[in-house]
mmCIF file of C-alpha atoms in Angstrom:
data_model
loop_
_atom_site.group_PDB
_atom_site.id
_atom_site.type_symbol
_atom_site.label_atom_id
_atom_site.label_comp_id
_atom_site.label_asym_id
_atom_site.label_seq_id
_atom_site.Cartn_x
_atom_site.Cartn_y
_atom_site.Cartn_z
ATOM 1 C CA MET A 1 -8.263 -8.708 -13.453
ATOM 2 C CA ARG A 2 -8.820 -4.956 -13.055
ATOM 3 C CA VAL A 3 -7.296 -3.796 -9.769
ATOM 4 C CA ALA A 4 -7.497 -0.381 -8.085
ATOM 5 C CA TYR A 5 -4.781 0.600 -5.644
ATOM 6 C CA VAL A 6 -5.582 3.493 -3.331
ATOM 7 C CA SER A 7 -2.772 5.189 -1.427
ATOM 8 C CA GLY A 8 -3.866 6.956 1.723
ATOM 9 C CA LEU A 9 -0.179 7.281 2.606
ATOM 10 C CA GLY A 10 0.527 10.668 1.018
ATOM 11 C CA THR A 11 -0.094 12.806 4.071
ATOM 12 C CA VAL A 12 3.441 12.173 5.347
ATOM 13 C CA TRP A 13 5.457 12.448 2.143
ATOM 14 C CA GLY A 14 3.281 14.739 0.049
ATOM 15 C CA THR A 15 3.212 14.227 -3.698
ATOM 16 C CA TYR A 16 5.711 11.931 -5.348
ATOM 17 C CA PRO A 17 6.217 10.661 -8.892
ATOM 18 C CA PRO A 18 5.339 7.070 -9.880
ATOM 19 C CA ASP A 19 9.001 6.407 -10.734
ATOM 20 C CA ILE A 20 10.333 7.503 -7.322
ATOM 21 C CA LEU A 21 11.807 4.069 -6.602
ATOM 22 C CA ASP A 22 13.949 4.214 -9.732
ATOM 23 C CA ARG A 23 15.315 7.736 -9.240
ATOM 24 C CA GLU A 24 17.842 9.232 -6.888
ATOM 25 C CA ASP A 25 16.501 12.783 -7.323
ATOM 26 C CA ALA A 26 12.799 12.207 -6.642
ATOM 27 C CA GLY A 27 12.622 12.443 -2.854
ATOM 28 C CA THR A 28 11.847 9.846 -0.221
ATOM 29 C CA VAL A 29 9.028 7.470 0.580
ATOM 30 C CA ALA A 30 8.765 4.823 3.271
ATOM 31 C CA GLY A 31 8.205 1.065 3.171
ATOM 32 C CA GLY A 32 4.432 1.227 2.754
ATOM 33 C CA GLU A 33 4.690 3.358 -0.370
ATOM 34 C CA ALA A 34 7.491 1.160 -1.715
ATOM 35 C CA ALA A 35 5.416 -1.991 -1.136
ATOM 36 C CA MET A 36 2.385 -0.376 -2.755
ATOM 37 C CA LEU A 37 4.327 0.604 -5.869
ATOM 38 C CA GLU A 38 6.244 -2.674 -6.154
ATOM 39 C CA THR A 39 3.136 -4.844 -5.845
ATOM 40 C CA ALA A 40 1.230 -2.661 -8.338
ATOM 41 C CA PHE A 41 4.080 -3.036 -10.842
ATOM 42 C CA GLY A 42 4.230 -6.774 -10.122
ATOM 43 C CA LEU A 43 0.521 -7.246 -10.844
ATOM 44 C CA ALA A 44 0.905 -5.334 -14.117
ATOM 45 C CA ARG A 45 3.857 -7.555 -15.122
ATOM 46 C CA ARG A 46 1.545 -10.537 -14.572
ATOM 47 C CA GLY A 47 -0.999 -9.113 -17.016
ATOM 48 C CA HIS A 48 -3.444 -7.382 -14.672
ATOM 49 C CA SER A 49 -4.819 -3.924 -15.391
ATOM 50 C CA VAL A 50 -3.765 -1.732 -12.449
ATOM 51 C CA GLN A 51 -4.961 1.775 -11.600
ATOM 52 C CA VAL A 52 -3.207 3.554 -8.721
ATOM 53 C CA TYR A 53 -4.897 6.515 -7.050
ATOM 54 C CA PHE A 54 -2.188 8.371 -5.133
ATOM 55 C CA PRO A 55 -0.983 11.823 -4.043
ATOM 56 C CA GLY A 56 0.393 12.739 -7.454
ATOM 57 C CA GLY A 57 -0.612 13.534 -10.997
ATOM 58 C CA GLU A 58 -1.834 11.516 -13.965
ATOM 59 C CA ALA A 59 0.852 9.262 -15.413
ATOM 60 C CA GLN A 60 1.650 5.806 -16.654
ATOM 61 C CA TYR A 61 4.733 3.917 -15.489
ATOM 62 C CA HIS A 62 5.646 0.218 -15.821
ATOM 63 C CA ASP A 63 2.221 -0.422 -17.420
ATOM 64 C CA VAL A 64 0.406 0.974 -14.365
ATOM 65 C CA ASP A 65 -1.970 3.920 -14.700
ATOM 66 C CA PHE A 66 -1.700 6.627 -12.031
ATOM 67 C CA ALA A 67 -4.315 9.250 -11.172
ATOM 68 C CA PRO A 68 -4.819 11.737 -8.329
ATOM 69 C CA LEU A 69 -6.604 10.501 -5.213
ATOM 70 C CA ASP A 70 -9.678 12.701 -5.271
ATOM 71 C CA GLY A 71 -13.459 12.397 -5.474
ATOM 72 C CA ARG A 72 -13.259 10.884 -8.963
ATOM 73 C CA ALA A 73 -11.232 7.998 -7.550
ATOM 74 C CA TYR A 74 -13.939 7.120 -5.039
ATOM 75 C CA MET A 75 -16.621 7.386 -7.743
ATOM 76 C CA SER A 76 -14.676 4.946 -9.955
ATOM 77 C CA ILE A 77 -14.192 2.516 -7.073
ATOM 78 C CA GLY A 78 -17.852 2.743 -6.096
ATOM 79 C CA SER A 79 -18.997 2.177 -9.682
ATOM 80 C CA GLY A 80 -17.901 -1.459 -9.635
ATOM 81 C CA GLU A 81 -15.467 -1.165 -12.542
ATOM 82 C CA PHE A 82 -12.735 -2.953 -10.564
ATOM 83 C CA ASP A 83 -12.527 -6.638 -9.656
ATOM 84 C CA ALA A 84 -10.410 -5.828 -6.596
ATOM 85 C CA VAL A 85 -9.550 -2.784 -4.499
ATOM 86 C CA VAL A 86 -6.347 -2.704 -2.469
ATOM 87 C CA SER A 87 -6.498 0.223 -0.097
ATOM 88 C CA TRP A 88 -3.296 1.336 1.612
ATOM 89 C CA SER A 89 -4.450 3.011 4.834
ATOM 90 C CA ASP A 90 -7.461 4.632 3.149
ATOM 91 C CA VAL A 91 -10.643 3.591 4.968
ATOM 92 C CA GLY A 92 -12.850 5.563 2.553
ATOM 93 C CA ALA A 93 -11.956 3.359 -0.408
ATOM 94 C CA SER A 94 -12.872 0.257 1.582
ATOM 95 C CA LEU A 95 -16.241 1.754 2.466
ATOM 96 C CA VAL A 96 -17.279 2.693 -1.092
ATOM 97 C CA ALA A 97 -16.168 -0.509 -2.867
ATOM 98 C CA PRO A 98 -19.176 -2.638 -3.888
ATOM 99 C CA SER A 99 -19.676 -5.964 -2.137
ATOM 100 C CA SER A 100 -18.948 -7.753 -5.443
ATOM 101 C CA THR A 101 -15.385 -6.327 -5.372
ATOM 102 C CA VAL A 102 -12.592 -8.114 -3.495
ATOM 103 C CA ASN A 103 -11.695 -5.584 -0.814
ATOM 104 C CA VAL A 104 -8.187 -5.693 0.692
ATOM 105 C CA PHE A 105 -7.021 -3.225 3.341
ATOM 106 C CA SER A 106 -3.264 -2.838 3.714
ATOM 107 C CA GLN A 107 -2.272 -1.119 6.921
ATOM 108 C CA GLN A 108 0.928 0.070 8.484
ATOM 109 C CA LEU A 109 1.425 0.024 12.237
ATOM 110 C CA ASN A 110 -1.508 2.325 12.853
ATOM 111 C CA HIS A 111 -4.658 1.729 14.817
ATOM 112 C CA MET A 112 -7.428 -0.107 13.026
ATOM 113 C CA PRO A 113 -10.775 1.618 12.509
ATOM 114 C CA PHE A 114 -13.421 0.710 15.070
ATOM 115 C CA ASN A 115 -16.223 0.778 12.559
ATOM 116 C CA PRO A 116 -18.458 -2.276 12.033
ATOM 117 C CA ILE A 117 -19.316 -1.095 8.502
ATOM 118 C CA PHE A 118 -15.611 -1.066 7.599
ATOM 119 C CA TRP A 119 -15.096 -4.576 8.961
ATOM 120 C CA ALA A 120 -18.147 -5.897 7.133
ATOM 121 C CA SER A 121 -16.728 -4.449 3.887
ATOM 122 C CA VAL A 122 -13.163 -5.757 4.052
ATOM 123 C CA ASP A 123 -12.234 -9.275 2.916
ATOM 124 C CA ALA A 124 -8.581 -9.284 3.994
ATOM 125 C CA ILE A 125 -6.106 -7.225 6.002
ATOM 126 C CA VAL A 126 -2.508 -7.176 4.756
ATOM 127 C CA SER A 127 0.285 -5.821 6.918
ATOM 128 C CA PRO A 128 3.883 -5.085 5.896
ATOM 129 C CA SER A 129 5.349 -7.368 8.562
ATOM 130 C CA ASN A 130 4.510 -10.117 11.022
ATOM 131 C CA THR A 131 5.217 -7.723 13.892
ATOM 132 C CA HIS A 132 2.747 -5.209 12.496
ATOM 133 C CA ALA A 133 0.155 -7.887 11.726
ATOM 134 C CA ARG A 134 0.211 -9.154 15.323
ATOM 135 C CA TYR A 135 -0.294 -5.632 16.644
ATOM 136 C CA LEU A 136 -3.114 -4.872 14.205
ATOM 137 C CA ALA A 137 -4.860 -8.152 15.014
ATOM 138 C CA SER A 138 -4.729 -7.197 18.692
ATOM 139 C CA GLN A 139 -6.561 -3.970 17.786
ATOM 140 C CA ALA A 140 -9.385 -5.780 15.974
ATOM 141 C CA GLN A 141 -12.204 -6.089 18.446
ATOM 142 C CA GLY A 142 -15.677 -7.525 18.255
ATOM 143 C CA GLU A 143 -17.420 -10.298 16.413
ATOM 144 C CA TRP A 144 -17.587 -8.179 13.259
ATOM 145 C CA SER A 145 -13.785 -8.254 12.830
ATOM 146 C CA GLN A 146 -13.445 -12.035 12.921
ATOM 147 C CA HIS A 147 -14.406 -12.805 9.304
ATOM 148 C CA CYS A 148 -11.356 -11.037 7.803
ATOM 149 C CA ARG A 149 -8.336 -12.956 6.623
ATOM 150 C CA TRP A 150 -4.980 -11.647 7.847
ATOM 151 C CA ALA A 151 -1.670 -11.774 5.965
ATOM 152 C CA SER A 152 1.728 -10.130 6.109
ATOM 153 C CA MET A 153 3.903 -9.033 3.228
ATOM 154 C CA GLY A 154 7.407 -7.699 3.727
ATOM 155 C CA ALA A 155 8.099 -4.282 2.270
ATOM 156 C CA GLY A 156 11.563 -5.411 1.194
ATOM 157 C CA VAL A 157 10.177 -6.898 -2.001
ATOM 158 C CA ARG A 158 13.240 -5.856 -4.007
ATOM 159 C CA PRO A 159 16.236 -6.619 -1.799
ATOM 160 C CA GLU A 160 18.613 -5.860 -4.693
ATOM 161 C CA ARG A 161 17.690 -2.214 -4.110
ATOM 162 C CA TYR A 162 19.626 -2.360 -0.836
ATOM 163 C CA ILE A 163 22.274 -5.059 -1.233
ATOM 164 C CA GLY A 164 25.625 -3.502 -2.084
ATOM 165 C CA ALA A 165 24.236 0.013 -1.921
ATOM 166 C CA GLY A 166 26.867 1.147 0.562
ATOM 167 C CA PRO A 167 26.397 2.736 3.963
ATOM 168 C CA ALA A 168 23.284 4.815 4.421
ATOM 169 C CA GLU A 169 25.282 7.942 5.233
ATOM 170 C CA ALA A 170 27.062 7.802 1.878
ATOM 171 C CA ARG A 171 24.042 7.662 -0.420
ATOM 172 C CA ARG A 172 20.764 9.393 -1.075
ATOM 173 C CA HIS A 173 17.729 7.534 0.179
ATOM 174 C CA VAL A 174 14.873 6.485 -2.010
ATOM 175 C CA VAL A 175 13.216 4.423 0.699
ATOM 176 C CA SER A 176 13.426 5.429 4.331
ATOM 177 C CA TYR A 177 14.469 2.617 6.620
ATOM 178 C CA TRP A 178 12.845 2.578 10.012
ATOM 179 C CA SER A 179 10.329 0.047 11.197
ATOM 180 C CA SER A 180 10.041 -3.455 12.595
ATOM 181 C CA PRO A 181 12.984 -5.804 12.024
ATOM 182 C CA ASP A 182 11.029 -8.374 9.988
ATOM 183 C CA ARG A 183 9.936 -5.907 7.350
ATOM 184 C CA GLY A 184 12.695 -6.612 4.864
ATOM 185 C CA LEU A 185 14.700 -3.673 6.113
ATOM 186 C CA HIS A 186 17.624 -5.863 7.150
ATOM 187 C CA HIS A 187 18.750 -5.552 3.533
ATOM 188 C CA LEU A 188 19.814 -1.934 4.109
#
């Protein structure tokens, strides 16, 4: 399966390298970015072709291709070359994906778009925690939002990253650790 990941999460952290989760000197990202990267790498390990459009440069890491999130990304998504699009807080990617493409919207604890065209385009909403999913579902209004499937996926997809890492004050952070308690962050 050819899967496009689109990260609309870069406005907070700016640019970051694809290997940020494996480096101590690469800066900080939060749980949404960590979940995006980990699931992209996981799909590649399972044999899928994964293209991540994100706030960074062209690269390849863990068999995942990375490219800048710009107009070319939306043209590729709109062309139908992907079997699935997983958009992380980027409504634009969900709107340009063809109806033949599986369209997944992954959202943090932000407000959902009140746009009937968006809701008609999206097949599933994935949230990083049950707490977030309940809040987001409460924001979905109207008949047009009822056809979507809802799921939650904890951002703590690699608990070994946190277990035995020592107290937060004594180490550099690769993943910031604030959010709802059921988001896998209890491993910190």
